[in-house]
Short mmCIF file of C-alpha atoms in Angstrom, two decimals:
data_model
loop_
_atom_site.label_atom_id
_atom_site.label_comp_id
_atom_site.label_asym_id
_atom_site.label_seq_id
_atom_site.Cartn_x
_atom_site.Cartn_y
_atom_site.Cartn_z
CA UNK A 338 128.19 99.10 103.44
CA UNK A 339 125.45 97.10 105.13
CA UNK A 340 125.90 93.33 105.74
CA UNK A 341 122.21 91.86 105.08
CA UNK A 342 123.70 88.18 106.44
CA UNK A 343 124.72 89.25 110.29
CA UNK A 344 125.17 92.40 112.89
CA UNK A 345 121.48 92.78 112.87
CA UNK A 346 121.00 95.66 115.88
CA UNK A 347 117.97 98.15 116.72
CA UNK A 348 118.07 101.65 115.30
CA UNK A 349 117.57 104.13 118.10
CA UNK A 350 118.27 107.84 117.77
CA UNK A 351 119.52 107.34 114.16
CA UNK A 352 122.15 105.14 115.61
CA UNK A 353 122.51 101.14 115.19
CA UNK A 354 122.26 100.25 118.98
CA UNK A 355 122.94 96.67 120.39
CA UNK A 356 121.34 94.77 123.28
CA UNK A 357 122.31 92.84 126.43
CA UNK A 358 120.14 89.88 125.26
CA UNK A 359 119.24 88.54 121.73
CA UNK A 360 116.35 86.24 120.63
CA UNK A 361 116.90 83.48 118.23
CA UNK A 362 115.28 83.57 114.70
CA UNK A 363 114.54 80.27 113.03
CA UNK A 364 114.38 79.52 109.51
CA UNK A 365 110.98 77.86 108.95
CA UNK A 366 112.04 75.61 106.12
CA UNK A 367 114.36 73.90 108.07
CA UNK A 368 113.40 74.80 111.81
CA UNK A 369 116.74 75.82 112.77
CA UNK A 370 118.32 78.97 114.39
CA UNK A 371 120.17 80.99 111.97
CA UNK A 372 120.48 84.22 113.13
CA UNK A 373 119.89 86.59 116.71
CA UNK A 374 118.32 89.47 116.64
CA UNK A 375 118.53 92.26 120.01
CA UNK A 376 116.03 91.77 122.98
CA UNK A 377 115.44 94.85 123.37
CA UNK A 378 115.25 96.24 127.53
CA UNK A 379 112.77 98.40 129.26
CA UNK A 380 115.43 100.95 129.18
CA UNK A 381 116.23 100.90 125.77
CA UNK A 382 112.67 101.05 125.02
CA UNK A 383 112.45 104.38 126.94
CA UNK A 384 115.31 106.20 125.12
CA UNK A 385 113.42 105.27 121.43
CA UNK A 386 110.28 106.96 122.96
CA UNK A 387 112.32 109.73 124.30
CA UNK A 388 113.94 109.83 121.20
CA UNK A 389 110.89 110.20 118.66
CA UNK A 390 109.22 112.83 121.69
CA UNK A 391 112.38 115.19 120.74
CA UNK A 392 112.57 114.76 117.26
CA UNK A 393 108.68 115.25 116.57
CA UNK A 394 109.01 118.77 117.74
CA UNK A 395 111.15 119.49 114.46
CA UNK A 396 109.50 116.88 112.27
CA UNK A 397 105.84 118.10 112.84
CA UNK A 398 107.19 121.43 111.40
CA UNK A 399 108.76 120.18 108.93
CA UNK A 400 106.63 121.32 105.16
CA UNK A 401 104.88 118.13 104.31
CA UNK A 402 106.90 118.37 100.55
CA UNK A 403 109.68 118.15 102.53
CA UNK A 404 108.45 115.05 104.84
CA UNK A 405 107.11 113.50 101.57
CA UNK A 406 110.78 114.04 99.71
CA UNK A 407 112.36 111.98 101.98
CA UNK A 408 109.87 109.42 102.24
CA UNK A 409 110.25 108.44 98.43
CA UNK A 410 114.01 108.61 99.06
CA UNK A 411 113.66 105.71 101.58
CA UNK A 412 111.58 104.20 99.36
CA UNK A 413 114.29 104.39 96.71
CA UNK A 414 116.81 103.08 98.96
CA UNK A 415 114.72 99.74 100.10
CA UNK A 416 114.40 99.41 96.06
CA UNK A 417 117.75 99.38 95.71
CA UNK A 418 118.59 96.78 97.92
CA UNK A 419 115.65 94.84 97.06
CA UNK A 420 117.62 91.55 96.08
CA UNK A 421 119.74 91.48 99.36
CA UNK A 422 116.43 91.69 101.40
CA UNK A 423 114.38 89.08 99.58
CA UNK A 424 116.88 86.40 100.29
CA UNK A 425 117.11 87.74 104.09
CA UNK A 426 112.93 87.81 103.68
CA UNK A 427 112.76 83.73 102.43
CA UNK A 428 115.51 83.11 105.22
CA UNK A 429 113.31 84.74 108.26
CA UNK A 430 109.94 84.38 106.61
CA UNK A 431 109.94 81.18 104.18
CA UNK A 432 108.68 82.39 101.37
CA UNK A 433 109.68 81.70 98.12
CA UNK A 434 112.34 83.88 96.89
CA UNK A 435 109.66 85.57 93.87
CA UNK A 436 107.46 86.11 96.72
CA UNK A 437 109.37 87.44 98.76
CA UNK A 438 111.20 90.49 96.29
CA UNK A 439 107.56 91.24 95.27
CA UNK A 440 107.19 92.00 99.06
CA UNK A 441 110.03 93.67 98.90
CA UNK A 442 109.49 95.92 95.91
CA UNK A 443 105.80 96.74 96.85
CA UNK A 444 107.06 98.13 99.69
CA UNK A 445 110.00 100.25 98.29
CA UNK A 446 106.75 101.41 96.01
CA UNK A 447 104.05 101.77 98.55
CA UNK A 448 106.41 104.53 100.43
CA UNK A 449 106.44 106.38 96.83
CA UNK A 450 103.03 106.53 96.49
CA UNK A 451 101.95 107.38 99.77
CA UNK A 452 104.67 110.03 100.15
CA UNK A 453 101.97 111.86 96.96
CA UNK A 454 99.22 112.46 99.26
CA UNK A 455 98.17 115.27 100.98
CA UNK A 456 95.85 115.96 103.75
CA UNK A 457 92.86 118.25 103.43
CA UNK A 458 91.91 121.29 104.38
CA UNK A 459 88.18 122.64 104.69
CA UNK A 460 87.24 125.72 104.97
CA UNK A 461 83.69 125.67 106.15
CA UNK A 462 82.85 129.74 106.08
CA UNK A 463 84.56 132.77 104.62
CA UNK A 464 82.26 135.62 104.74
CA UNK A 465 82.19 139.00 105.73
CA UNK A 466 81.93 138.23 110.17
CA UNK A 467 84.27 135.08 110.05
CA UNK A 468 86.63 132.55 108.26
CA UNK A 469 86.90 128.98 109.60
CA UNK A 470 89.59 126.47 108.39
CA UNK A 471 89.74 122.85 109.33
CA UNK A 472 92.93 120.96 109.08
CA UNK A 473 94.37 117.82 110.74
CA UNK A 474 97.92 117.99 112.55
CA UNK A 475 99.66 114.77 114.06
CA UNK A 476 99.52 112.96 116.54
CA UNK A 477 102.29 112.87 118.32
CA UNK A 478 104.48 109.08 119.15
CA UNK A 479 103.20 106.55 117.02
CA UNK A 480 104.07 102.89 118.60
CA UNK A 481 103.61 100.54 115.58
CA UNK A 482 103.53 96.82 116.02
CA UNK A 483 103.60 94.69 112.98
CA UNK A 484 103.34 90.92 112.20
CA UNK A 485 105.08 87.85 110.38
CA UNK A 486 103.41 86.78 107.48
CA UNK A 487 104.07 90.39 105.96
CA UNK A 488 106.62 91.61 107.98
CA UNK A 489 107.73 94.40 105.73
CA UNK A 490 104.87 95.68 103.87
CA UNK A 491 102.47 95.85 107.07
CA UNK A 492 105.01 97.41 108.66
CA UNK A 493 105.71 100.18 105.85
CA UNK A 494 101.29 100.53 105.93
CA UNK A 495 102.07 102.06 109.06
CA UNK A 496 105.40 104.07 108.46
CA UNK A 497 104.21 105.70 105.16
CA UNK A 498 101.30 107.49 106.10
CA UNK A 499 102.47 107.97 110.01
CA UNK A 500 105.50 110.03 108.66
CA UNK A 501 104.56 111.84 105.84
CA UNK A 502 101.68 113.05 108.55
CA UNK A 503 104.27 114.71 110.87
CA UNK A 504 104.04 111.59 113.29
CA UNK A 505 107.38 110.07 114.75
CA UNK A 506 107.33 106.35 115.05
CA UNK A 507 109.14 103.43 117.05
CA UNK A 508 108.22 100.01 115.09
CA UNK A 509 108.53 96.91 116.35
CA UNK A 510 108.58 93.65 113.81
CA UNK A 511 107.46 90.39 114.97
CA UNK A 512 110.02 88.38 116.93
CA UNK A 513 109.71 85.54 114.10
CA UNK A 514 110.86 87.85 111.61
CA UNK A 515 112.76 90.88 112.40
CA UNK A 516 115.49 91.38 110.12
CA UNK A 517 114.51 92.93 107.65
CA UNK A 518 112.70 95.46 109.39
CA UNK A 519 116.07 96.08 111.46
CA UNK A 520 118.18 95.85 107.99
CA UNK A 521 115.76 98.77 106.88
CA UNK A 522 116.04 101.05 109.72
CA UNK A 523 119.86 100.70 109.08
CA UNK A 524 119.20 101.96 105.54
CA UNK A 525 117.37 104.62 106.81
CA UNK A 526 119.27 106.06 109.16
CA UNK A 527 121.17 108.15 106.66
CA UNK A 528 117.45 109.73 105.07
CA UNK A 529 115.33 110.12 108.12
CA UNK A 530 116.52 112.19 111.17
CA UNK A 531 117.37 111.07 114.15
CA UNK A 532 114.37 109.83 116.44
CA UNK A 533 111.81 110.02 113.62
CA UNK A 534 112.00 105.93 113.42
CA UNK A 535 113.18 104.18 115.42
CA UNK A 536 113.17 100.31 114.85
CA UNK A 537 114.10 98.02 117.97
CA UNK A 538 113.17 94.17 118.56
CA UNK A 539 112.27 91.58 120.96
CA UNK A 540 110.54 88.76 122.88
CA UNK A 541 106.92 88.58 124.43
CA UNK A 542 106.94 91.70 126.55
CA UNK A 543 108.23 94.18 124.19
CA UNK A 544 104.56 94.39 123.05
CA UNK A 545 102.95 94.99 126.18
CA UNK A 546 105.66 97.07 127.24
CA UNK A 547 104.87 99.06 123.90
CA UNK A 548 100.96 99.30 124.15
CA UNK A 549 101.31 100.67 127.93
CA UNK A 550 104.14 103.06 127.54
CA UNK A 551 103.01 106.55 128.43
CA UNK A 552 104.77 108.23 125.90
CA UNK A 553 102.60 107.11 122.94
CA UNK A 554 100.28 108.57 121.68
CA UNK A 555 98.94 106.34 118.79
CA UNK A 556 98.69 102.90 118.78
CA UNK A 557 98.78 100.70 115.13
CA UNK A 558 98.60 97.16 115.51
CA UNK A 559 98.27 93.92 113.14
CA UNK A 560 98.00 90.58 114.48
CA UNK A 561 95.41 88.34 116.03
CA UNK A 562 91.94 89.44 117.24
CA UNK A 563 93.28 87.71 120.84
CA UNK A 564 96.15 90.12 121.28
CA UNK A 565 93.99 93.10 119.53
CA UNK A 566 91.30 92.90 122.45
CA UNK A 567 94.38 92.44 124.80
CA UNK A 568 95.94 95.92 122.68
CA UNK A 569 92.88 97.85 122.94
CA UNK A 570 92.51 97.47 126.56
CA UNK A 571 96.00 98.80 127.30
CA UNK A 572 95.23 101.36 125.20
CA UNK A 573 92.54 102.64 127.16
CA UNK A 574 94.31 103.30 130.25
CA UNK A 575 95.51 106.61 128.59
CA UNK A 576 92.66 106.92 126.03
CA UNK A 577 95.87 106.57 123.41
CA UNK A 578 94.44 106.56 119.82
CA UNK A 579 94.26 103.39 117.91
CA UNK A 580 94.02 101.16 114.76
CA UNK A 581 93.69 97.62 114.59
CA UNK A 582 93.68 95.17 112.01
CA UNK A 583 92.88 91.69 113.10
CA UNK A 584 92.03 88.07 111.59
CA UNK A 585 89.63 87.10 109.57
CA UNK A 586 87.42 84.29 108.36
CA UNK A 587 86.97 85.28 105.30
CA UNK A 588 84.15 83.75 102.32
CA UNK A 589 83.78 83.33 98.90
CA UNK A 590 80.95 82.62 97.18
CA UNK A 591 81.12 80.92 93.46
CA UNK A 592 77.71 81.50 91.52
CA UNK A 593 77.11 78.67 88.93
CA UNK A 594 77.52 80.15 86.18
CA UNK A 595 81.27 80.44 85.99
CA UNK A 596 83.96 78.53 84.19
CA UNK A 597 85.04 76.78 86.26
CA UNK A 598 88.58 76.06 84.42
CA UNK A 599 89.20 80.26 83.61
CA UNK A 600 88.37 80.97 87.83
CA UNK A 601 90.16 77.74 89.05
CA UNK A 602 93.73 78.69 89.54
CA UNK A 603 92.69 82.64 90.27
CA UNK A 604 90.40 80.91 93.59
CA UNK A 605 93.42 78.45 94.21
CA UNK A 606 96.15 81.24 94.69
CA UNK A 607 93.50 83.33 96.63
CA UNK A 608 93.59 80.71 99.25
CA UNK A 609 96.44 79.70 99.25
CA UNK A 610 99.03 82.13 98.85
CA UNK A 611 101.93 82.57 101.19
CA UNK A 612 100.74 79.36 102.24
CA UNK A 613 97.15 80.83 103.04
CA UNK A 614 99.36 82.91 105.51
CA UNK A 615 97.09 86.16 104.86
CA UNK A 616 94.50 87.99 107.07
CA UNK A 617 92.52 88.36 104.05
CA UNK A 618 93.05 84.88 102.04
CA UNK A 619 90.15 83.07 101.05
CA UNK A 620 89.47 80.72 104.27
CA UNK A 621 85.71 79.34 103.18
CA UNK A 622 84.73 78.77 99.96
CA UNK A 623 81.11 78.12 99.34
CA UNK A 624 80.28 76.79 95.96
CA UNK A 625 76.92 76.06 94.19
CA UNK A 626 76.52 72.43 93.87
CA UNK A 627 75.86 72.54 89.91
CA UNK A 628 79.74 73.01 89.69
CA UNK A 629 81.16 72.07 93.25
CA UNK A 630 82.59 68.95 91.70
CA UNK A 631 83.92 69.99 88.71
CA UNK A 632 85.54 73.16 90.96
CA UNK A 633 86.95 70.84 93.72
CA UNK A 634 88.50 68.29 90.99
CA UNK A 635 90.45 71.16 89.20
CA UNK A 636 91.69 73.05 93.20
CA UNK A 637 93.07 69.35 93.72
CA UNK A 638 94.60 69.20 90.80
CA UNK A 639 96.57 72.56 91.04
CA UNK A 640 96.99 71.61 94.73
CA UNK A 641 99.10 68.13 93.43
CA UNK A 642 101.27 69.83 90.81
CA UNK A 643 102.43 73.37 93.20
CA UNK A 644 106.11 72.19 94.79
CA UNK A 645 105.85 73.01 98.66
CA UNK A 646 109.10 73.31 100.04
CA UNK A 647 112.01 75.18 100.99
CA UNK A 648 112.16 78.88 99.46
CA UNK A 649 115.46 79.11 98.63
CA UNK A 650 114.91 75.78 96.07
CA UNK A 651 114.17 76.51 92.19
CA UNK A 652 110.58 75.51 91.50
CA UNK A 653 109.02 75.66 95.06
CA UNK A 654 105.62 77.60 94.54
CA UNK A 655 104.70 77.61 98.35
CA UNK A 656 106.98 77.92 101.69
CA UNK A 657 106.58 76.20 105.25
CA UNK A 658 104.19 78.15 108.43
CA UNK A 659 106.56 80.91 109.48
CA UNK A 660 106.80 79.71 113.30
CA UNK A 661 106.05 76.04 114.96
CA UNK A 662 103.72 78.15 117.16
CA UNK A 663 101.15 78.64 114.34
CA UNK A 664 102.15 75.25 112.73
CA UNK A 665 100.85 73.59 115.74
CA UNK A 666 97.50 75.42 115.70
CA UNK A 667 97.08 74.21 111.84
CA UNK A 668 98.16 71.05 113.02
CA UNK A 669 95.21 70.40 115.63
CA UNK A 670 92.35 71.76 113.12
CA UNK A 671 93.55 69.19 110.93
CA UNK A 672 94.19 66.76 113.88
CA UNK A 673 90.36 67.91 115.01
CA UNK A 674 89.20 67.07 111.54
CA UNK A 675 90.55 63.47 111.19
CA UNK A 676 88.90 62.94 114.12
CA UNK A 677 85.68 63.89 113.61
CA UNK A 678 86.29 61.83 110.49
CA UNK A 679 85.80 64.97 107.94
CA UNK A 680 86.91 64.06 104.02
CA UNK A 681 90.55 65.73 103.79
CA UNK A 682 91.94 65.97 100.38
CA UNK A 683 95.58 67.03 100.15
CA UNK A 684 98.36 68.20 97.35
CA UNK A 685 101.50 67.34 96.60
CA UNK A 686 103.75 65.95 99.29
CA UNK A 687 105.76 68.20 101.67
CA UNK A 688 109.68 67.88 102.42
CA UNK A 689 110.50 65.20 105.30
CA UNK A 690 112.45 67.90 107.61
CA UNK A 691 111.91 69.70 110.87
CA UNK A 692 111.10 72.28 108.24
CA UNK A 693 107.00 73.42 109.40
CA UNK A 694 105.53 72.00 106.75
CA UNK A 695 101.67 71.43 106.12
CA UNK A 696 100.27 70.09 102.81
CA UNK A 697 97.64 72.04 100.50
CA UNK A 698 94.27 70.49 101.98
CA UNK A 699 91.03 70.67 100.59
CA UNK A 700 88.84 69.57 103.19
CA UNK A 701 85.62 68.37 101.10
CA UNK A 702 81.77 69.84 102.49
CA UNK A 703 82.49 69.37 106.18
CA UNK A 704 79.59 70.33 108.19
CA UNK A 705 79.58 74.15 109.05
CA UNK A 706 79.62 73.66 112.87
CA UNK A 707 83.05 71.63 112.15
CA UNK A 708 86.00 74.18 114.02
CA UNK A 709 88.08 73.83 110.57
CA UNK A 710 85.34 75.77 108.75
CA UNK A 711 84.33 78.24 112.20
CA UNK A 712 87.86 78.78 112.93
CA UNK A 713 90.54 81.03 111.04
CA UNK A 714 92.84 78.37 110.08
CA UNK A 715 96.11 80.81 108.83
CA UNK A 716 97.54 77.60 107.03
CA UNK A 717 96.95 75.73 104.03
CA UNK A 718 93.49 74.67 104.95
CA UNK A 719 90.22 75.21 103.02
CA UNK A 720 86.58 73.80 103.51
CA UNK A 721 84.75 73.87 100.32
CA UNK A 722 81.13 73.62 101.19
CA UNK A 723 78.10 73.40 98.67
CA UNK A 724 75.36 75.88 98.57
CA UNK A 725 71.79 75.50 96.79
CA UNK A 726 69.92 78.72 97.79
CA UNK A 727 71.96 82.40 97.07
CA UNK A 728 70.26 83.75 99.80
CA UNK A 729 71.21 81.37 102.40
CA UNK A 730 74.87 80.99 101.63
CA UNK A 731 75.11 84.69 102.40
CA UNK A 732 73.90 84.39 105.63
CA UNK A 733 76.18 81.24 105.79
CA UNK A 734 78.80 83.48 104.79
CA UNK A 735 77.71 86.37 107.29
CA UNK A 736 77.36 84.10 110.38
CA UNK A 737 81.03 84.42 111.86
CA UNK A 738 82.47 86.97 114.60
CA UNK A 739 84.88 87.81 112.07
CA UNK A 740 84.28 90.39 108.81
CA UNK A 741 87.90 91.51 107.03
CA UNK A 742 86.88 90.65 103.39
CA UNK A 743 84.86 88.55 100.99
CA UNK A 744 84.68 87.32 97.36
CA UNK A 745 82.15 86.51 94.80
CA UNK A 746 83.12 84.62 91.63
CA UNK A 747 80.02 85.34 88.50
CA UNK A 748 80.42 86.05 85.12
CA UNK A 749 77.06 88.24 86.20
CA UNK A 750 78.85 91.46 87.26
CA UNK A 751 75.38 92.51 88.09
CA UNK A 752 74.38 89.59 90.57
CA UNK A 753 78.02 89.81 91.62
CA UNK A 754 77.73 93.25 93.00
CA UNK A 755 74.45 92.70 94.76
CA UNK A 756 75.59 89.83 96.67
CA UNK A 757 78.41 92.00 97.67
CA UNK A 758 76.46 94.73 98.90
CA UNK A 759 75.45 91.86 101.57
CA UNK A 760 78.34 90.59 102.76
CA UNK A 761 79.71 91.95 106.25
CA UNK A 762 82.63 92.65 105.79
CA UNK A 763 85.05 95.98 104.52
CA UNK A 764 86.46 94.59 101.65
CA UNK A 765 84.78 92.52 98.91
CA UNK A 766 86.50 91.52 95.40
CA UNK A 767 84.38 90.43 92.57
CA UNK A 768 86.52 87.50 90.65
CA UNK A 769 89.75 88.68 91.60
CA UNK A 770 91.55 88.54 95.19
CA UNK A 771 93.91 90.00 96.80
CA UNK A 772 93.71 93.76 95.79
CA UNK A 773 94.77 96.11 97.80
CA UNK A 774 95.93 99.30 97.16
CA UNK A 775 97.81 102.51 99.41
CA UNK A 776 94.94 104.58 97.85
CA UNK A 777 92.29 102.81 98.95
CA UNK A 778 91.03 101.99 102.36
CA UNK A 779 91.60 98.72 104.11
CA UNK A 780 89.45 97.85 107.17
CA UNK A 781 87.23 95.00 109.11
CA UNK A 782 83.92 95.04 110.65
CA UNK A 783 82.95 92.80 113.76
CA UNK A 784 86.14 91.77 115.13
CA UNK A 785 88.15 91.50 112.09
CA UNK A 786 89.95 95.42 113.25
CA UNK A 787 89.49 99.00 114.38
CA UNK A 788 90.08 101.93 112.47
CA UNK A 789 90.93 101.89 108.70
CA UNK A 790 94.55 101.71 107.16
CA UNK A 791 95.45 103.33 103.82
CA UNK A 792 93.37 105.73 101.50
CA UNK A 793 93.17 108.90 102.59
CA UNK A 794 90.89 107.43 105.53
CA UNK A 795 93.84 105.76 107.02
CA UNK A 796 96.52 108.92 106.43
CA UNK A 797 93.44 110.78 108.37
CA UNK A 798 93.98 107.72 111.80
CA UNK A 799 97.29 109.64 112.07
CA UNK A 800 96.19 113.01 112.68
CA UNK A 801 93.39 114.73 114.39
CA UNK A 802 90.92 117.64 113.07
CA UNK A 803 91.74 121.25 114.76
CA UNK A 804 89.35 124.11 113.78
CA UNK A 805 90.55 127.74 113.72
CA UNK A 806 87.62 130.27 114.11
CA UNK A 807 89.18 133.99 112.62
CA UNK A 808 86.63 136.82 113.74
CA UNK A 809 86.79 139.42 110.84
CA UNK A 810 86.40 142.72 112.71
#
């Protein structure tokens, strides 16, 4: 029976395996210590890699039916503990308990529906002199790093499609929130055999150590652009193959002709979800000045009636920032903006605790060279800016390093989709947010990633194309 509240250790092997040292994990609502998790060692680290090198010989043969059976059986099992991990989840993560079992759920469900697909197979000639066949085989090692504000959905993106391709895997969670990514690999450790994941955890150099271990051969990392380009470089040293998906700055665009009442609260949780603690949230929002006011008016009035507080509490619509590291950055871009004397406009008040708490903040048309409108904020921080000419506000929009995803808001499906075609970036919605889907791939241009995840695009980023020529004499 698995104990969800304590004896969190690293599955290695198929076994639960302990460590010498343990890192503290902090519960963001209230910024105390409430759990250690393993610190993993260099050693350690070797015998997972060693591990998942054995037991890919066996796995890469396995039939793919057979790969993709038990892949929906571990996606049955993380459904069926689904309530035990979303109260671990709000613990580690601060999200709101309804929040945090749709995490939960989606990801018991995203291992279902991956586990359907199927690579292809072309055959480009079958004549009379010679048949060719291309298929794609694995990879080999897969070292998969995933990060905090989705610790366990991110982290299944990867497992899913790495798996059911004949890949073995060693995953690493964030050290902020790695227990229920070590809870799962102790559920799993009676479907999957041993070495084909292994889950371990740790500080600061477990990454590195990760990204330059020579016994990887694929490399699929979410986090910050700063430790992608830092990722990519160790990755080079042995040409390892590679996937990254990194921040984002990311624009919508809100034509004048929409009602402004029916789009309000749709634009508000688009932002600000998980505490605007998503790669893909809506970070600028450029509206035309017919309706800015009106627009702004109704976002600060959902922004005073959502409860931000503790996720455990009935009522409480958005958590805390999952570490004090990140709320310090949000801290100085708001700090920065006071400063520079920008009009902040904020929601209802936060709990008085050591709990990392920011308020919902509109900030209201700040200049676009300000830092809180050219820099990724990952907190509950939006400039609204006003826009006259369509035109220019896409090159407003287009004018950032970043390019992860995008939104325009029109009752005009028409105009909608041409402004769309425009915008730099691999995803755009068109008045929705926040779609994604494991058939469907999931990418950034400029420095927003590298390589595609999900769709059969990102099942292909775990295997590599092998032609067989057959002479017909």
């Amino acid at each position: 029976m698995t104990d969800f509240d304590r004896n969190y250790s690293m599955t290695i092997d198929g076994k639960s395996v302990s460590a010498k040292g343990q890192i503290d994990v902090i519960n963001p609502a209230t910024g105390e210590v409430f759990a250690q998790a393993p610190d993993c060692s260099r050693e350690q680290l070797d015998d997972a890699v060693a591990s998942a090198r054995l037991a890919f010989k066996a796995w890469k043969l396995r039939p793919i039916e057979e790969r993709a059976d038990l892949l929906a059986k571990a996606g049955d099992v993380i459904l069926q503990h689904s309530a035990e991990l979303a109260r671990l989840f709000t613990k580690e993560q601060g999200r709101p308990t309804e929040g945090a079992a749709a995490e939960i759920m989606m990801s018991g469900q995203w291992l279902k529906m991956v586990s359907q697909m199927r690579p292809p197979v072309h055959i480009s000639e079958d004549s009379d002199a010679q048949f060719i066949e291309t298929r794609y085989v694995p990879l080999g090692v897969v070292c998969a790093i995933a990060p905090w504000n989705f610790p366990v959905n991110l982290a299944i993106w990867k497992v899913a499609p790495a798996l059911l391709a004949g890949n073995t895997m060693v995953l690493k969670p964030s050290p902020f929130t790695p227990l229920c990514t070590l809870k799962i690999g102790e559920l799993l450790q009676d479907i999957l055999p041993p070495g084909v994941l292994s889950v371990i955890s740790g500080g600061d150099e477990l990454g590195p150590w990760m990204t330059s271990h020579p016994g990887f051969a694929k490399i699929s990392f979410t986090g910050s652009t700063e430790t992608g380009k830092k990722v990519m470089e160790s990755a080079a040293r042995d040409l390892k193959a590679l996937t990254l998906e990194l921040g984002g700055n990311d624009a919508a665009i809100v034509l004048p002709d929409v009602d402004v009442d029916e789009v309000a609260q749709k634009i508000f949780f688009g932002a600000f979800a998980n505490t605007s603690q998503i790669c893909v949230a809506t970070k600028r929002l450029y509206v035309h000045e017919s309706v800015y006011d009106a627009l702004r008016d109704r976002l600060v009035a959902i922004a005073k009636a959502t409860k931000v507080g503790d996720g455990s509490e009935q009522g409480t619509v958005l958590g805390p920032i999952q570490n004090k590291r990140q709320f310090d950055r949000v801290m100085n871009l708001l700090d920065d903006a006071r400063a520079n004397n920008l009009t902040l406009i904020e929601g209802a008040d936060i709990p008085h605790t050591k709990g990392y708490f920011v308020p919902v903040t509109i900030v209201d048309n700040p200049p676009e060279v300000s830092r809180v409108v050219q820099e990724e904020a990952f907190g509950p921080v939006l400039p609204m800016l006003k826009y006259s000419d369509i035109d220019d506000v896409i090159d407003r929009a287009n004018d950032s390093e970043y390019g992860l995803a995008g939104a325009v808001w029109s009752k005009n499906t028409d105009e909608a989709m041409r402004i769309a075609r425009k915008m730099e970036t691999g995803t755009v919605w068109i008045n929705q947010n926040l779609n994604l889907r494991p058939d469907t791939p999931f990418g950034g241009h400029k420095a927003s990633g590298f390589g595609v995840e999900n769709g059969m695009e990102g099942l292909l980023e775990f295997m590599a194309p092998q032609a067989v020529y057959v002479a017909k004499v």
